[in-house]
Structures are given as C-alpha cells and as structure tokens.
C-alpha cells in the first residue's frame, strides 16, 4: 500500500480558501472548506450576482471556484451538473475556526459527512446562522476538545487551540500511518492567547513532524500598519480622551477580543460602548463559553448599549435587544458619552447621527489589501462627506513575516508548505525544506 499524502485544493497562492485533503489508504479527511478572498473569486460572482441556491456547487464548479472532488458535495448542491453525485468518499471535515474562508462552503457538503469543530466554533456558527444569511448546512456535527485526539479510520487528529482574531481557533497535529502533519489554521503570536499558539508549535517540534502546513497571510511585502491588542487599547484610549465628540469605530463582527478592547476603553473614560443588534446577539451567545464576566453581555454589563437602527421589520431574535436600544437621536444628543461601533453597511445612519466635523472614526480592521479597494474608497467618501477624522488602529489576526520564518526554523519539519498567502516564495528564506505547493498535487507524507 502506498503511504499517506497531502493535497492542497485551495489556499494556494491566495489568502483564505484553505482546502487540505489528507489521504491515508482508504481514509480521506479534509481540513477547512471555504471561499478564498482572492480577486479570482469575484470574477464571476459578486454581491449582487450569486450562485443559485438550487445548485450552488454546480454554479461554482462552472468556473472552477471549488475543487472537483467526487463524493464530497451534496446531491442538492450538485443539481444536474456534470459532476455527478456519489456516496461520500471523504470521511470527515475538520474546521479550524469560524471565519468564512474556512467554513463558508460547508453547506455544499454531503449531509452524511461528519464535520468536526471545536465546541466554541459550534456556538459561533450557530449564532452566525441565526443572525445572518450565512448557512452551513445539515451535518453530523462532532465537537472536539482541546488536545484530545479524534480518530477517523486510521488517521488521528489532535486539535490544539491557537490565538487568532476570532476565538476558538485551532491548529492540528495529524498522525497518519506514514508520518505526522502539523496544520496551523490561522494564528498569531501577539494576541491575548499567544501562549496557546506557542504550546502548539512546541508540541509540533516535540513530535518531530514530517510536514508543516503553515499560513502566511503576512509573509512577504506587508506595508500594513499593525499594533498588538494592547497597542490598540492605548491608541483608542488616546483618541477617546482627547476628542470631545461622539466617537465611531468599525471592526470585524466576530473579533471578540477587539470588541472587548473597545468596550473596556470606552468604559474607562465613562463612555458607553454601543453595538449593533447582531453584535449584541453574538456576545450573548458566546459569553457562556468564556470564564464568568470575561465577555460584556448586553443588559448585564454596565456601559454596554445596543444601537437601534431604523428598520421596517425586526426579527424575533433581535427583539430582546431592541427594548432598551438607543435610537440615532439619542446617540446624537449624547455625543461624547458614546463610542458607537458602526459597520460600513450601516453608514446611512450617519445621515441621522450627524457627528460634528472632526469627530473620530476608528478603523479597527486591516488596511485594504489592494490599492483600488472599492469598499475602502466608498468608506473614505462617506468619512470625507461628514468630515470625520480617520484613525487606523488594528492588531492583525496573523503572525508577521519574521515570526513565520522563526517558527519554521524552530519547528524543524522535514517539509514546509506555505498556504493562505500570496507570497509563498517569502518562506524560502527559511531554508530548503520549504516547498511552494501546487494546486491538486499529492505530496507524500513522511518520505
Ligand atoms: Zn483565513
Ligand atoms: Zn481566520
């Protein structure tokens, strides 16, 4: 029998979209399954033009936007497309964390294939499904625990928590019959749970892994400014103390660490932190997964309020948060008493909020990845129109280029595969063990 192999079906020379297939004799498991953030993904489908819900996999396969894997997709998603339905030939999918580029295509998967996620990720996916249009499909969900091995046939998978810009992110050690693979998922070295990340790489080094599959979002040229989470806190503190007006901030909707940072900064200067109904729902749902009191919960935490956007209809899940919610008029009148988290999609609220000229807008997200980013241009048009002061203050969810090279050296894997990066070549500085993987090529493990 030939030995185990690893194959990259996505995440190759692109950020996001990891789809890693590990095959060992009759056993086949997949790690992560979501769309990439590369421009190619938007060549055919954009906001207003999406695959049909009656045949999503068929419509994505038309442009090779998902891999042609037999025995993976559901009968419904394939529709009457040319890739015919087959009984499952993939025996499990492990999801490293709840970001869309790792979990966003799960709804295409055959409902008979087990999906393995961390307990907290399950909670997050549920909360996201309830409060957005995102769907993950029906599956036999299996919840794994930190550092507790899961067996799928002859393969053993050990999930390790790592620090990232969403809680409950995991890396994995994958033990096959012919060798061990360490897969990092997305991770950082500088966040509040950095010790988890360090512990994973120590375990990978101790295991003398044959292959290291490592994300490289920030490998190569990285002109984007980045702070640590503590650095974001002091930068936000400065703005909130110096500015006498309403302060606005935008951040990633699932970056719980950042929401905590903004909340704590606001409360420390006697401002109230005002969040969207969706964020209120998310905080409420994830709080039980954290130590008591760690997460501010609407209705319980002092200084946390909910913003009432003008809407014609409200969903059932929104209603409990709306009773005490603040309308635009109140936020406008209260001005400097508030730090309001406002998504780009909700910018029309500015028309009612009318913050005084010079009011601070804290952009607590990554700077755009391309020069001609449309969203970025639109955001700046709005900020200019209202005369708001732009402040860039962000801590990345990813390790820096120098950190990545250091990790590769310290882990000492016999083969290193950089993925989730536009610059795999930047890893070559780490030595001859680095191989820039090609799409859909099987690489033997342990030989
Ligand atoms: Zn990612
Ligand atoms: Zn991520």
mmCIF file of C-alpha atoms in Angstrom, residues 79-356:
data_model
loop_
_atom_site.group_PDB
_atom_site.id
_atom_site.type_symbol
_atom_site.label_atom_id
_atom_site.label_comp_id
_atom_site.label_asym_id
_atom_site.label_seq_id
_atom_site.Cartn_x
_atom_site.Cartn_y
_atom_site.Cartn_z
ATOM 1 C CA UNK A 79 -28.078 19.608 -9.070
ATOM 2 C CA UNK A 80 -27.922 18.223 -12.607
ATOM 3 C CA UNK A 81 -24.357 19.479 -13.165
ATOM 4 C CA UNK A 82 -21.653 17.469 -14.917
ATOM 5 C CA UNK A 83 -20.013 16.346 -11.638
ATOM 6 C CA UNK A 84 -22.365 13.510 -10.736
ATOM 7 C CA UNK A 85 -23.422 12.762 -7.183
ATOM 8 C CA UNK A 86 -21.528 9.935 -5.477
ATOM 9 C CA UNK A 87 -21.869 8.445 -1.993
ATOM 10 C CA UNK A 88 -19.389 10.107 0.443
ATOM 11 C CA UNK A 89 -15.740 9.384 -0.295
ATOM 12 C CA UNK A 90 -14.492 11.939 2.230
ATOM 13 C CA UNK A 91 -14.826 10.675 5.793
ATOM 14 C CA UNK A 92 -14.738 13.873 7.785
ATOM 15 C CA UNK A 93 -14.070 17.603 7.599
ATOM 16 C CA UNK A 94 -12.185 19.437 10.360
ATOM 17 C CA UNK A 95 -12.849 23.170 10.588
ATOM 18 C CA UNK A 96 -10.044 25.204 12.172
ATOM 19 C CA UNK A 97 -12.218 28.242 13.019
ATOM 20 C CA UNK A 98 -15.448 30.025 12.152
ATOM 21 C CA UNK A 99 -14.135 32.570 9.615
ATOM 22 C CA UNK A 100 -15.937 32.396 6.272
ATOM 23 C CA UNK A 101 -12.803 31.499 4.294
ATOM 24 C CA UNK A 102 -12.514 28.294 6.357
ATOM 25 C CA UNK A 103 -16.154 27.310 6.895
ATOM 26 C CA UNK A 104 -18.161 29.158 4.234
ATOM 27 C CA UNK A 105 -18.688 26.244 1.822
ATOM 28 C CA UNK A 106 -19.849 23.658 4.368
ATOM 29 C CA UNK A 107 -23.396 23.976 3.083
ATOM 30 C CA UNK A 108 -22.262 22.382 -0.217
ATOM 31 C CA UNK A 109 -21.084 19.248 1.540
ATOM 32 C CA UNK A 110 -22.963 15.945 1.539
ATOM 33 C CA UNK A 111 -25.069 15.919 4.731
ATOM 34 C CA UNK A 112 -23.766 12.414 5.531
ATOM 35 C CA UNK A 113 -20.146 13.607 6.005
ATOM 36 C CA UNK A 114 -19.247 14.371 9.652
ATOM 37 C CA UNK A 115 -17.995 17.895 10.375
ATOM 38 C CA UNK A 116 -15.590 18.260 13.329
ATOM 39 C CA UNK A 117 -15.428 21.623 15.114
ATOM 40 C CA UNK A 118 -14.428 22.978 18.498
ATOM 41 C CA UNK A 119 -17.257 23.498 20.984
ATOM 42 C CA UNK A 120 -16.925 27.286 20.801
ATOM 43 C CA UNK A 121 -16.871 27.238 16.999
ATOM 44 C CA UNK A 122 -20.158 25.328 17.030
ATOM 45 C CA UNK A 123 -21.635 28.116 19.190
ATOM 46 C CA UNK A 124 -20.267 30.797 16.863
ATOM 47 C CA UNK A 125 -21.557 29.089 13.704
ATOM 48 C CA UNK A 126 -25.000 28.768 15.296
ATOM 49 C CA UNK A 127 -25.019 32.449 16.265
ATOM 50 C CA UNK A 128 -23.887 33.491 12.774
ATOM 51 C CA UNK A 129 -26.513 31.320 11.073
ATOM 52 C CA UNK A 130 -29.220 32.808 13.239
ATOM 53 C CA UNK A 131 -28.264 36.439 12.708
ATOM 54 C CA UNK A 132 -27.047 36.499 9.073
ATOM 55 C CA UNK A 133 -27.850 34.938 5.727
ATOM 56 C CA UNK A 134 -24.920 32.541 6.120
ATOM 57 C CA UNK A 135 -25.840 28.830 6.057
ATOM 58 C CA UNK A 136 -23.601 25.890 6.975
ATOM 59 C CA UNK A 137 -25.962 23.040 6.100
ATOM 60 C CA UNK A 138 -27.048 19.916 7.925
ATOM 61 C CA UNK A 139 -24.271 17.603 9.092
ATOM 62 C CA UNK A 140 -23.466 15.093 11.780
ATOM 63 C CA UNK A 141 -21.584 17.725 13.863
ATOM 64 C CA UNK A 142 -18.860 16.340 16.082
ATOM 65 C CA UNK A 143 -17.436 18.565 18.769
ATOM 66 C CA UNK A 144 -13.785 18.033 19.667
ATOM 67 C CA UNK A 145 -11.934 19.090 22.815
ATOM 68 C CA UNK A 146 -8.569 20.786 23.274
ATOM 69 C CA UNK A 147 -5.665 18.369 22.779
ATOM 70 C CA UNK A 148 -7.997 15.342 22.763
ATOM 71 C CA UNK A 149 -7.290 13.041 19.777
ATOM 72 C CA UNK A 150 -10.080 12.256 17.302
ATOM 73 C CA UNK A 151 -9.797 9.120 15.142
ATOM 74 C CA UNK A 152 -11.099 8.921 11.597
ATOM 75 C CA UNK A 153 -10.271 5.420 10.331
ATOM 76 C CA UNK A 154 -6.502 5.054 10.677
ATOM 77 C CA UNK A 155 -5.844 8.800 10.977
ATOM 78 C CA UNK A 156 -5.542 10.511 14.354
ATOM 79 C CA UNK A 157 -6.194 14.244 14.618
ATOM 80 C CA UNK A 158 -5.211 16.255 17.700
ATOM 81 C CA UNK A 159 -6.757 19.758 17.890
ATOM 82 C CA UNK A 160 -4.691 22.467 19.638
ATOM 83 C CA UNK A 161 -6.177 25.882 20.480
ATOM 84 C CA UNK A 162 -4.275 28.811 18.918
ATOM 85 C CA UNK A 163 -4.681 32.574 19.118
ATOM 86 C CA UNK A 164 -6.385 34.314 16.185
ATOM 87 C CA UNK A 165 -8.751 37.233 15.566
ATOM 88 C CA UNK A 166 -11.761 35.052 16.310
ATOM 89 C CA UNK A 167 -11.988 32.942 19.467
ATOM 90 C CA UNK A 168 -11.910 29.121 19.400
ATOM 91 C CA UNK A 169 -9.369 28.834 16.575
ATOM 92 C CA UNK A 170 -7.463 25.555 16.244
ATOM 93 C CA UNK A 171 -4.354 24.083 14.710
ATOM 94 C CA UNK A 172 -3.997 20.333 14.249
ATOM 95 C CA UNK A 173 -1.455 17.557 14.522
ATOM 96 C CA UNK A 174 -2.469 14.859 12.055
ATOM 97 C CA UNK A 175 -0.924 11.424 12.588
ATOM 98 C CA UNK A 176 -1.082 9.137 9.551
ATOM 99 C CA UNK A 177 0.383 5.666 9.087
ATOM 100 C CA UNK A 178 3.416 7.119 7.315
ATOM 101 C CA UNK A 179 4.051 10.350 9.213
ATOM 102 C CA UNK A 180 2.688 13.394 11.026
ATOM 103 C CA UNK A 181 1.477 16.712 9.631
ATOM 104 C CA UNK A 182 1.107 19.953 11.602
ATOM 105 C CA UNK A 183 -1.536 22.278 10.122
ATOM 106 C CA UNK A 184 -1.623 25.755 11.668
ATOM 107 C CA UNK A 185 -5.021 27.072 10.572
ATOM 108 C CA UNK A 186 -4.867 30.877 11.019
ATOM 109 C CA UNK A 187 -2.857 32.089 14.006
ATOM 110 C CA UNK A 188 -0.980 34.950 15.608
ATOM 111 C CA UNK A 189 1.814 35.273 18.127
ATOM 112 C CA UNK A 190 0.919 38.557 19.786
ATOM 113 C CA UNK A 191 -2.702 38.309 20.975
ATOM 114 C CA UNK A 192 -4.239 37.613 24.380
ATOM 115 C CA UNK A 193 -3.933 33.824 23.904
ATOM 116 C CA UNK A 194 -0.409 33.802 22.461
ATOM 117 C CA UNK A 195 0.633 31.098 24.947
ATOM 118 C CA UNK A 196 -1.765 28.675 23.203
ATOM 119 C CA UNK A 197 -0.013 29.318 19.885
ATOM 120 C CA UNK A 198 3.414 28.762 21.465
ATOM 121 C CA UNK A 199 2.222 25.498 23.033
ATOM 122 C CA UNK A 200 1.075 24.198 19.644
ATOM 123 C CA UNK A 201 4.411 24.852 17.956
ATOM 124 C CA UNK A 202 6.257 23.304 20.900
ATOM 125 C CA UNK A 203 4.104 20.185 20.512
ATOM 126 C CA UNK A 204 4.782 20.135 16.744
ATOM 127 C CA UNK A 205 8.536 20.396 17.351
ATOM 128 C CA UNK A 206 8.442 17.697 20.055
ATOM 129 C CA UNK A 207 6.508 15.439 17.676
ATOM 130 C CA UNK A 208 9.233 15.961 15.014
ATOM 131 C CA UNK A 209 6.532 16.469 12.393
ATOM 132 C CA UNK A 210 7.238 15.390 8.832
ATOM 133 C CA UNK A 211 5.274 18.224 7.279
ATOM 134 C CA UNK A 212 4.306 21.707 8.439
ATOM 135 C CA UNK A 213 1.397 23.336 6.623
ATOM 136 C CA UNK A 214 1.607 26.976 7.658
ATOM 137 C CA UNK A 215 -0.486 30.040 6.877
ATOM 138 C CA UNK A 216 1.404 33.059 5.551
ATOM 139 C CA UNK A 217 -1.102 35.911 5.289
ATOM 140 C CA UNK A 218 1.568 38.471 6.243
ATOM 141 C CA UNK A 219 4.543 36.810 4.537
ATOM 142 C CA UNK A 220 6.420 38.921 2.016
ATOM 143 C CA UNK A 221 5.841 42.631 1.494
ATOM 144 C CA UNK A 222 3.457 43.833 4.203
ATOM 145 C CA UNK A 223 3.022 47.597 4.246
ATOM 146 C CA UNK A 224 0.001 47.446 6.540
ATOM 147 C CA UNK A 225 0.376 49.016 9.964
ATOM 148 C CA UNK A 226 -0.197 46.666 12.857
ATOM 149 C CA UNK A 227 -0.278 47.035 16.609
ATOM 150 C CA UNK A 228 -0.625 44.482 19.376
ATOM 151 C CA UNK A 229 -4.029 44.213 21.064
ATOM 152 C CA UNK A 230 -2.601 46.206 23.994
ATOM 153 C CA UNK A 231 -1.315 48.758 21.469
ATOM 154 C CA UNK A 232 -4.816 49.125 20.027
ATOM 155 C CA UNK A 233 -6.120 49.730 23.534
ATOM 156 C CA UNK A 234 -3.721 52.577 24.279
ATOM 157 C CA UNK A 235 -4.268 54.143 20.844
ATOM 158 C CA UNK A 236 -8.049 54.046 21.340
ATOM 159 C CA UNK A 237 -7.638 55.430 24.879
ATOM 160 C CA UNK A 238 -5.755 58.403 23.480
ATOM 161 C CA UNK A 239 -8.457 59.244 20.928
ATOM 162 C CA UNK A 240 -11.315 58.829 23.393
ATOM 163 C CA UNK A 241 -9.619 61.060 25.955
ATOM 164 C CA UNK A 242 -8.580 63.783 23.528
ATOM 165 C CA UNK A 243 -11.760 64.087 21.469
ATOM 166 C CA UNK A 244 -14.840 65.753 22.935
ATOM 167 C CA UNK A 245 -17.267 64.374 20.333
ATOM 168 C CA UNK A 246 -19.119 61.177 19.565
ATOM 169 C CA UNK A 247 -16.541 58.538 18.651
ATOM 170 C CA UNK A 248 -17.178 55.921 15.978
ATOM 171 C CA UNK A 249 -15.384 52.637 15.395
ATOM 172 C CA UNK A 250 -15.660 49.760 12.981
ATOM 173 C CA UNK A 251 -14.226 46.299 13.416
ATOM 174 C CA UNK A 252 -14.716 42.708 12.265
ATOM 175 C CA UNK A 253 -18.058 41.438 13.562
ATOM 176 C CA UNK A 254 -16.555 38.288 15.136
ATOM 177 C CA UNK A 255 -13.393 39.756 16.616
ATOM 178 C CA UNK A 256 -14.438 39.276 20.231
ATOM 179 C CA UNK A 257 -11.024 40.439 21.515
ATOM 180 C CA UNK A 258 -11.408 43.752 19.706
ATOM 181 C CA UNK A 259 -14.973 44.231 20.941
ATOM 182 C CA UNK A 260 -13.684 43.696 24.480
ATOM 183 C CA UNK A 261 -10.843 46.155 23.918
ATOM 184 C CA UNK A 262 -13.231 48.831 22.612
ATOM 185 C CA UNK A 263 -15.703 48.194 25.428
ATOM 186 C CA UNK A 264 -13.018 48.448 28.123
ATOM 187 C CA UNK A 265 -11.537 51.582 26.554
ATOM 188 C CA UNK A 266 -14.965 53.246 26.410
ATOM 189 C CA UNK A 267 -15.904 52.345 29.979
ATOM 190 C CA UNK A 268 -12.560 53.581 31.333
ATOM 191 C CA UNK A 269 -13.371 57.118 30.150
ATOM 192 C CA UNK A 270 -17.054 56.954 31.155
ATOM 193 C CA UNK A 271 -18.338 56.469 27.646
ATOM 194 C CA UNK A 272 -20.888 53.802 26.797
ATOM 195 C CA UNK A 273 -19.963 51.317 24.065
ATOM 196 C CA UNK A 274 -22.861 50.995 21.632
ATOM 197 C CA UNK A 275 -23.047 47.913 19.421
ATOM 198 C CA UNK A 276 -25.337 46.596 16.688
ATOM 199 C CA UNK A 277 -28.096 44.112 17.470
ATOM 200 C CA UNK A 278 -26.065 41.447 15.674
ATOM 201 C CA UNK A 279 -23.010 42.063 17.869
ATOM 202 C CA UNK A 280 -25.228 42.075 20.966
ATOM 203 C CA UNK A 281 -26.566 38.670 19.940
ATOM 204 C CA UNK A 282 -23.087 37.277 19.295
ATOM 205 C CA UNK A 283 -21.724 38.487 22.650
ATOM 206 C CA UNK A 284 -24.702 36.978 24.459
ATOM 207 C CA UNK A 285 -24.286 33.617 22.702
ATOM 208 C CA UNK A 286 -20.518 33.244 23.195
ATOM 209 C CA UNK A 287 -20.301 34.574 26.765
ATOM 210 C CA UNK A 288 -21.089 31.185 28.398
ATOM 211 C CA UNK A 289 -18.034 29.693 26.624
ATOM 212 C CA UNK A 290 -15.744 32.121 28.497
ATOM 213 C CA UNK A 291 -14.939 32.495 32.218
ATOM 214 C CA UNK A 292 -17.756 34.324 34.051
ATOM 215 C CA UNK A 293 -17.622 38.077 33.492
ATOM 216 C CA UNK A 294 -14.969 37.918 30.739
ATOM 217 C CA UNK A 295 -17.365 38.958 27.978
ATOM 218 C CA UNK A 296 -19.600 42.029 28.314
ATOM 219 C CA UNK A 297 -23.198 40.954 27.801
ATOM 220 C CA UNK A 298 -25.938 43.428 26.774
ATOM 221 C CA UNK A 299 -28.432 44.019 29.564
ATOM 222 C CA UNK A 300 -25.894 42.855 32.172
ATOM 223 C CA UNK A 301 -22.625 44.702 31.605
ATOM 224 C CA UNK A 302 -22.658 48.372 32.602
ATOM 225 C CA UNK A 303 -21.595 50.668 29.816
ATOM 226 C CA UNK A 304 -22.686 48.346 27.012
ATOM 227 C CA UNK A 305 -25.654 49.501 24.946
ATOM 228 C CA UNK A 306 -27.376 48.430 21.749
ATOM 229 C CA UNK A 307 -27.994 50.724 18.792
ATOM 230 C CA UNK A 308 -31.474 50.800 17.277
ATOM 231 C CA UNK A 309 -31.131 51.153 13.524
ATOM 232 C CA UNK A 310 -34.199 52.336 11.721
ATOM 233 C CA UNK A 311 -35.735 49.220 10.223
ATOM 234 C CA UNK A 312 -39.149 48.370 8.923
ATOM 235 C CA UNK A 313 -39.211 44.892 10.435
ATOM 236 C CA UNK A 314 -37.274 43.213 13.175
ATOM 237 C CA UNK A 315 -36.574 39.504 13.502
ATOM 238 C CA UNK A 316 -37.648 37.577 16.571
ATOM 239 C CA UNK A 317 -34.049 37.098 17.741
ATOM 240 C CA UNK A 318 -33.480 40.869 17.582
ATOM 241 C CA UNK A 319 -36.399 41.866 19.751
ATOM 242 C CA UNK A 320 -34.981 41.231 23.247
ATOM 243 C CA UNK A 321 -32.116 43.617 22.423
ATOM 244 C CA UNK A 322 -34.292 46.354 20.997
ATOM 245 C CA UNK A 323 -36.287 47.141 24.152
ATOM 246 C CA UNK A 324 -33.504 49.208 25.729
ATOM 247 C CA UNK A 325 -31.784 50.139 22.471
ATOM 248 C CA UNK A 326 -30.611 53.674 21.684
ATOM 249 C CA UNK A 327 -32.006 55.398 18.591
ATOM 250 C CA UNK A 328 -29.834 57.713 16.450
ATOM 251 C CA UNK A 329 -31.365 60.842 18.031
ATOM 252 C CA UNK A 330 -30.248 59.807 21.493
ATOM 253 C CA UNK A 331 -26.721 58.918 20.378
ATOM 254 C CA UNK A 332 -26.506 62.231 18.528
ATOM 255 C CA UNK A 333 -27.687 64.193 21.573
ATOM 256 C CA UNK A 334 -25.384 62.280 23.947
ATOM 257 C CA UNK A 335 -22.347 62.781 21.668
ATOM 258 C CA UNK A 336 -19.211 62.374 23.729
ATOM 259 C CA UNK A 337 -20.894 59.912 26.106
ATOM 260 C CA UNK A 338 -20.689 57.216 23.462
ATOM 261 C CA UNK A 339 -18.345 55.098 21.399
ATOM 262 C CA UNK A 340 -20.503 53.687 18.621
ATOM 263 C CA UNK A 341 -19.473 50.605 16.631
ATOM 264 C CA UNK A 342 -20.803 51.162 13.125
ATOM 265 C CA UNK A 343 -20.365 48.709 10.221
ATOM 266 C CA UNK A 344 -19.692 50.060 6.758
ATOM 267 C CA UNK A 345 -23.012 48.545 5.686
ATOM 268 C CA UNK A 346 -24.802 50.779 8.202
ATOM 269 C CA UNK A 347 -23.176 54.066 7.168
ATOM 270 C CA UNK A 348 -26.506 55.636 6.152
ATOM 271 C CA UNK A 349 -27.084 56.007 9.908
ATOM 272 C CA UNK A 350 -24.517 58.828 9.733
ATOM 273 C CA UNK A 351 -27.156 60.885 7.954
ATOM 274 C CA UNK A 352 -29.161 60.841 11.196
ATOM 275 C CA UNK A 353 -26.220 60.802 13.601
ATOM 276 C CA UNK A 354 -24.554 63.892 12.060
ATOM 277 C CA UNK A 355 -21.404 63.770 14.183
ATOM 278 C CA UNK A 356 -19.704 67.185 14.421
#
